[in-house]
């Protein structure tokens, strides 16, 4: 009689319902021994041998220094960076190893990484975890962005477009994967402004909306409410003010500076039906009712206000269509735009467009394409863009810059 049949007979004799006996689960082997939420080191190849499990980055490995032959990432972090030196050091590019692993879960036999001068198996001394490549490699949550004009030693007057701290150089605002809002000065440093910004479905800046000469910020929440964050002229912002609700029907929104010619910053939006709208700024942090400028804008999937690209002192609009073509709409200075001009093709490789005025310090406004790199296309002051010549690497599609 089988064990299962014997149990059923015994249960019947005792007047109990028969219960099926399940076989014991097999013990985890290899990389599967690494618990969820841990980064594991194994002394043997392919997850064999002794195991050490960690919950976070390790600048030194103590007794496990130079012992691991394979590793497993079960932490949920998208990136894990490995060094052959302690404290995340990479001193000798010939003999040292610095390796970035991507994905979670992710398993790796360290013997696979070797050449004539260096190897990683039994040579691991530190590792760092991060949601992005720059967090993993540099320990910084924000992108260490550098502007070509920053640190040039040239004193420039404060810029009204793209300059948050009024030092004459363009700045960025940056939202990390975790929703933290950072102020980036262009010199590789960042200052944390706030947390919880993943709650905002869209963020835009450019121009003075309140009449105090300082650039402001607008954000839209998922409920469709529009919020104003008044700039302080230091890279920081004051207490937010709710402007209006009912913006859930808008697909794209961008501040464009003054396009009506009254010296007050304005707002351009494209709705889900393909309509293009202008909301003129009143100069007190509010906007007038929307004016419909055009229809058929469903083909546009990105737009930004670059300031004056054509050199006529009137602010313009740049858009990208679904085929990847880039278009310039020259501003007329009366709230309307002239005949569009194609600036280029192939822009579908970027996640979005980014404009911060004059980024390279030559007195002409420029444009960035943002993908896993941030590529600067210099403006020539006559409505055209040059080839990209300044690139910041290792951006992440889940991050936003504006």
XYZ file of C-alpha atoms in Angstrom:
402
model
C 0.000 0.000 0.000
C 1.325 3.439 -0.887
C 1.952 6.083 1.757
C -0.864 8.247 0.376
C -3.325 5.299 0.425
C -2.302 4.403 3.987
C -2.966 7.958 5.138
C -6.388 7.904 3.457
C -7.319 4.606 5.151
C -6.188 5.922 8.540
C -8.222 9.075 8.063
C -11.323 7.039 7.181
C -10.943 4.853 10.288
C -10.675 7.920 12.467
C -13.643 9.619 10.782
C -11.550 12.411 9.308
C -11.533 13.865 5.812
C -8.698 12.561 3.728
C -5.838 15.043 3.280
C -3.418 14.719 0.397
C 0.208 14.699 1.468
C 2.379 17.088 -0.552
C 6.022 16.231 -1.070
C 8.504 18.529 0.671
C 9.763 21.399 -1.485
C 13.225 20.842 -2.846
C 15.911 22.967 -1.222
C 17.092 25.909 -3.346
C 20.376 25.401 -5.121
C 22.873 27.585 -6.943
C 21.913 31.227 -7.432
C 18.373 30.515 -6.200
C 19.760 30.331 -2.669
C 20.049 34.124 -2.682
C 17.009 35.508 -0.781
C 14.765 38.173 -2.260
C 15.987 41.629 -1.300
C 19.642 40.592 -1.040
C 22.839 40.888 -3.018
C 24.716 37.631 -2.628
C 28.316 36.557 -2.996
C 29.280 32.908 -3.576
C 32.686 31.391 -3.032
C 32.157 28.969 -5.918
C 31.272 29.343 -9.571
C 27.633 29.675 -10.679
C 26.199 30.189 -7.198
C 27.967 27.252 -5.517
C 30.003 27.154 -2.320
C 29.546 29.378 0.712
C 27.228 32.391 0.483
C 27.146 35.875 2.019
C 23.981 37.997 1.651
C 23.820 41.820 1.896
C 20.987 44.360 1.860
C 23.018 47.324 0.594
C 26.270 48.580 -0.874
C 29.562 47.505 0.676
C 32.693 49.695 0.541
C 34.700 46.839 2.046
C 33.959 43.124 2.243
C 35.859 42.109 5.371
C 36.361 38.354 5.464
C 34.818 38.081 1.995
C 37.453 40.323 0.418
C 38.842 38.595 -2.711
C 36.725 35.489 -2.015
C 33.660 35.742 -4.315
C 33.629 33.727 -7.541
C 30.005 34.516 -8.515
C 27.298 37.020 -7.513
C 23.511 37.385 -7.607
C 21.399 40.553 -7.467
C 17.940 40.024 -5.921
C 17.666 43.486 -4.340
C 15.311 45.170 -6.803
C 18.000 47.706 -7.675
C 18.450 47.906 -11.449
C 22.225 48.329 -11.285
C 25.091 46.741 -9.367
C 28.680 47.937 -9.814
C 31.670 45.799 -8.825
C 35.234 46.894 -8.066
C 38.458 44.974 -7.543
C 39.527 47.651 -5.025
C 37.833 48.604 -1.780
C 35.964 51.907 -1.381
C 34.833 51.831 -5.017
C 38.261 52.824 -6.295
C 39.355 52.550 -9.910
C 42.997 53.663 -9.995
C 44.782 51.530 -12.563
C 42.765 51.118 -15.788
C 45.031 48.283 -16.916
C 44.801 46.034 -13.875
C 41.724 47.280 -12.000
C 38.189 46.169 -12.850
C 35.020 48.254 -12.569
C 31.993 46.394 -13.870
C 28.340 47.463 -14.118
C 25.654 44.751 -13.949
C 22.174 45.631 -15.209
C 18.816 44.122 -14.288
C 17.209 42.364 -11.365
C 17.337 39.520 -10.724
C 20.741 39.121 -12.318
C 23.300 36.354 -11.824
C 26.929 36.355 -12.920
C 29.907 34.046 -12.789
C 32.851 36.396 -12.230
C 35.258 34.146 -14.114
C 33.575 35.362 -17.311
C 35.218 38.750 -16.825
C 38.955 38.514 -17.412
C 41.689 39.460 -19.818
C 45.461 39.233 -19.947
C 45.902 41.891 -17.240
C 42.914 41.712 -14.940
C 40.218 39.449 -13.574
C 37.273 39.682 -11.172
C 36.874 36.141 -9.817
C 38.334 35.894 -6.303
C 39.286 39.558 -6.707
C 36.143 41.449 -5.639
C 36.637 44.065 -2.887
C 33.575 46.369 -3.013
C 30.201 46.779 -4.706
C 27.544 49.485 -4.901
C 23.838 49.277 -5.774
C 21.733 51.898 -7.524
C 18.611 52.488 -9.579
C 20.654 54.152 -12.323
C 24.132 53.885 -13.767
C 25.368 57.148 -12.257
C 24.004 56.226 -8.826
C 25.726 52.871 -9.091
C 29.064 54.194 -10.366
C 29.277 57.589 -8.634
C 27.046 57.205 -5.603
C 24.926 60.194 -6.701
C 21.196 59.892 -7.215
C 21.149 62.888 -9.541
C 22.891 63.098 -12.890
C 26.178 65.034 -12.398
C 25.357 67.333 -15.299
C 27.932 69.802 -16.589
C 27.070 72.818 -18.702
C 29.722 73.854 -21.250
C 29.467 77.448 -20.022
C 29.759 76.626 -16.311
C 33.144 77.284 -14.796
C 34.333 79.130 -17.889
C 35.428 82.077 -15.745
C 33.382 84.520 -17.823
C 31.128 86.872 -15.888
C 27.772 87.190 -17.574
C 24.664 89.140 -16.559
C 21.737 87.179 -15.182
C 19.706 85.416 -17.837
C 15.921 85.602 -17.805
C 15.599 82.261 -19.603
C 17.150 79.096 -18.168
C 19.043 80.719 -15.271
C 17.565 79.776 -11.900
C 20.139 81.359 -9.590
C 20.897 84.432 -11.715
C 24.610 83.731 -12.097
C 24.494 84.056 -15.898
C 24.699 80.319 -16.587
C 22.003 77.848 -17.571
C 20.715 75.454 -14.910
C 18.684 72.246 -14.848
C 15.963 70.833 -12.668
C 16.146 67.066 -12.391
C 13.653 64.485 -11.139
C 15.236 61.198 -10.089
C 13.760 57.712 -10.403
C 12.680 57.879 -6.759
C 10.872 61.201 -7.296
C 13.365 63.578 -5.695
C 13.689 67.013 -7.268
C 17.283 68.246 -7.672
C 18.677 71.614 -8.669
C 21.736 71.166 -10.950
C 24.016 74.183 -11.433
C 25.910 72.823 -14.424
C 29.168 72.250 -12.535
C 28.460 68.605 -11.666
C 26.924 69.398 -8.266
C 23.317 69.146 -7.172
C 21.102 70.358 -4.336
C 18.046 68.430 -3.174
C 14.949 70.631 -3.331
C 12.136 68.239 -2.421
C 10.880 64.648 -2.441
C 7.643 63.120 -3.679
C 7.713 64.620 -7.169
C 6.732 61.365 -8.869
C 3.214 62.486 -7.999
C 3.497 65.119 -10.744
C 2.534 63.964 -14.222
C 4.194 66.890 -16.002
C 6.656 69.637 -15.054
C 7.669 72.713 -17.062
C 9.678 75.878 -16.545
C 10.828 79.005 -18.360
C 10.148 82.607 -17.817
C 8.995 84.902 -15.069
C 5.318 84.268 -14.341
C 4.933 86.426 -11.230
C 6.574 89.677 -12.329
C 9.524 89.581 -9.908
C 12.219 88.888 -12.516
C 12.811 85.328 -11.385
C 12.159 82.164 -13.341
C 9.259 80.079 -12.048
C 8.057 76.479 -12.283
C 4.712 74.862 -13.061
C 3.690 71.259 -12.362
C 0.540 69.301 -13.137
C -0.718 66.557 -10.842
C -2.506 63.371 -12.011
C -5.891 64.870 -11.092
C -5.333 67.623 -13.648
C -4.576 70.471 -11.236
C -1.948 73.029 -12.243
C 0.443 74.320 -9.557
C 2.779 77.325 -9.574
C 6.104 77.203 -7.705
C 7.491 80.774 -7.618
C 11.253 80.982 -8.078
C 13.376 82.736 -5.458
C 16.258 83.512 -7.827
C 18.551 81.180 -5.880
C 17.638 77.854 -7.451
C 14.954 77.315 -4.810
C 11.202 77.805 -4.951
C 8.580 79.246 -2.655
C 5.325 77.701 -1.436
C 3.208 76.402 -4.272
C -0.038 77.989 -5.368
C -2.881 76.149 -7.100
C -3.696 77.842 -10.375
C -6.535 75.797 -11.805
C -8.031 72.323 -12.178
C -9.296 70.560 -15.261
C -5.984 70.165 -17.068
C -6.295 66.386 -17.309
C -7.270 66.740 -20.974
C -3.906 68.256 -21.839
C -1.337 65.897 -23.337
C 1.670 68.237 -23.530
C 2.323 71.469 -21.652
C 5.291 73.827 -21.835
C 6.169 77.293 -20.635
C 7.580 79.312 -23.524
C 8.468 82.674 -22.015
C 6.705 85.695 -23.470
C 5.187 84.905 -26.889
C 2.495 87.615 -26.817
C 4.822 90.615 -26.582
C 3.547 91.962 -23.266
C 6.591 90.961 -21.222
C 4.741 88.237 -19.309
C 5.484 84.520 -19.464
C 2.943 82.380 -21.319
C 1.872 78.743 -21.477
C 1.368 76.483 -24.523
C -0.540 73.178 -24.355
C -1.636 70.438 -26.732
C -4.831 68.602 -25.789
C -5.720 64.966 -26.393
C -7.915 65.910 -29.351
C -5.029 67.511 -31.229
C -5.748 71.138 -30.375
C -2.941 73.620 -29.624
C -3.721 76.226 -26.970
C -2.166 79.434 -25.692
C -2.807 80.663 -22.155
C -1.324 84.172 -21.871
C 0.325 84.967 -18.562
C -1.039 87.863 -16.535
C 2.254 88.613 -14.798
C 0.869 87.838 -11.345
C 1.280 84.040 -11.396
C -2.017 83.352 -13.148
C -3.093 82.874 -16.770
C -5.866 84.139 -18.958
C -8.317 81.748 -20.603
C -7.067 79.514 -23.364
C -6.931 80.597 -26.988
C -6.954 77.832 -29.595
C -4.105 78.299 -32.062
C -4.309 75.200 -34.238
C -5.700 71.694 -34.707
C -4.112 68.449 -35.878
C -1.366 68.394 -33.267
C -1.811 64.718 -32.372
C 1.214 64.042 -34.584
C 3.392 65.945 -32.094
C 4.753 63.923 -29.170
C 7.213 66.400 -27.648
C 7.585 70.163 -27.477
C 9.622 72.752 -25.621
C 10.046 76.504 -25.386
C 13.663 77.260 -26.395
C 13.410 81.026 -26.116
C 14.564 82.981 -29.152
C 16.233 80.645 -31.679
C 15.885 82.901 -34.732
C 17.573 86.037 -33.408
C 14.543 88.328 -33.776
C 14.041 88.682 -29.988
C 10.758 86.788 -30.142
C 10.316 83.483 -28.362
C 9.774 80.381 -30.469
C 8.397 76.853 -30.125
C 10.121 73.567 -31.034
C 8.250 70.278 -31.494
C 8.909 66.698 -32.569
C 6.457 64.578 -34.539
C 5.881 60.831 -34.416
C 8.260 60.240 -37.348
C 11.126 61.846 -35.425
C 11.185 65.090 -37.429
C 12.079 68.233 -35.465
C 10.173 71.447 -36.223
C 10.701 75.106 -35.362
C 7.641 77.377 -35.093
C 8.973 80.961 -35.154
C 7.151 83.245 -32.762
C 5.641 86.436 -34.185
C 5.532 88.198 -30.826
C 1.737 88.500 -30.899
C 0.750 85.079 -29.558
C 0.924 83.326 -32.922
C 3.619 81.457 -34.839
C 4.907 81.627 -38.384
C 5.325 78.851 -40.932
C 7.169 75.933 -39.430
C 10.746 75.060 -40.409
C 12.168 71.540 -40.257
C 15.324 71.448 -38.151
C 16.220 67.787 -38.503
C 15.218 64.136 -38.585
C 15.924 61.094 -36.412
C 14.940 62.734 -33.136
C 12.819 59.722 -32.152
C 15.979 58.296 -30.558
C 15.535 60.832 -27.746
C 13.045 60.490 -24.897
C 12.312 64.181 -25.030
C 13.472 67.716 -25.785
C 15.178 70.013 -23.310
C 15.863 73.737 -23.613
C 17.631 75.900 -21.033
C 18.332 78.956 -23.136
C 21.988 79.651 -23.896
C 23.738 76.540 -22.570
C 27.176 77.039 -24.133
C 27.677 80.705 -23.343
C 27.923 82.090 -26.893
C 24.878 84.325 -26.558
C 22.645 82.093 -28.707
C 19.967 79.757 -27.417
C 20.487 76.016 -27.808
C 18.589 72.724 -27.648
C 19.250 69.380 -25.956
C 18.084 65.947 -27.030
C 17.602 63.715 -23.987
C 17.950 59.943 -24.160
C 20.494 57.792 -22.330
C 22.777 60.659 -23.318
C 22.088 64.383 -23.122
C 23.280 65.877 -26.426
C 23.646 69.633 -26.888
C 22.753 71.036 -30.316
C 24.079 74.615 -30.478
C 21.840 77.265 -31.971
C 23.337 79.576 -34.610
C 21.063 82.501 -33.726
C 19.309 82.286 -37.096
C 16.887 79.412 -36.479
C 19.245 76.513 -37.150
C 21.052 73.950 -34.997
C 24.610 72.713 -35.335
C 25.882 69.188 -34.756
C 25.970 68.005 -31.126
C 29.344 68.635 -29.564
C 28.749 68.332 -25.817
C 27.372 65.075 -24.478
C 26.626 63.917 -20.929
C 26.417 60.129 -20.706
C 24.445 57.622 -18.679
C 21.065 59.263 -18.332
C 18.113 57.042 -17.557
C 14.777 56.958 -19.378
C 12.920 57.034 -16.061
C 14.502 60.331 -15.046
C 13.337 63.764 -16.179
C 15.270 66.960 -16.780
C 13.659 70.323 -17.416
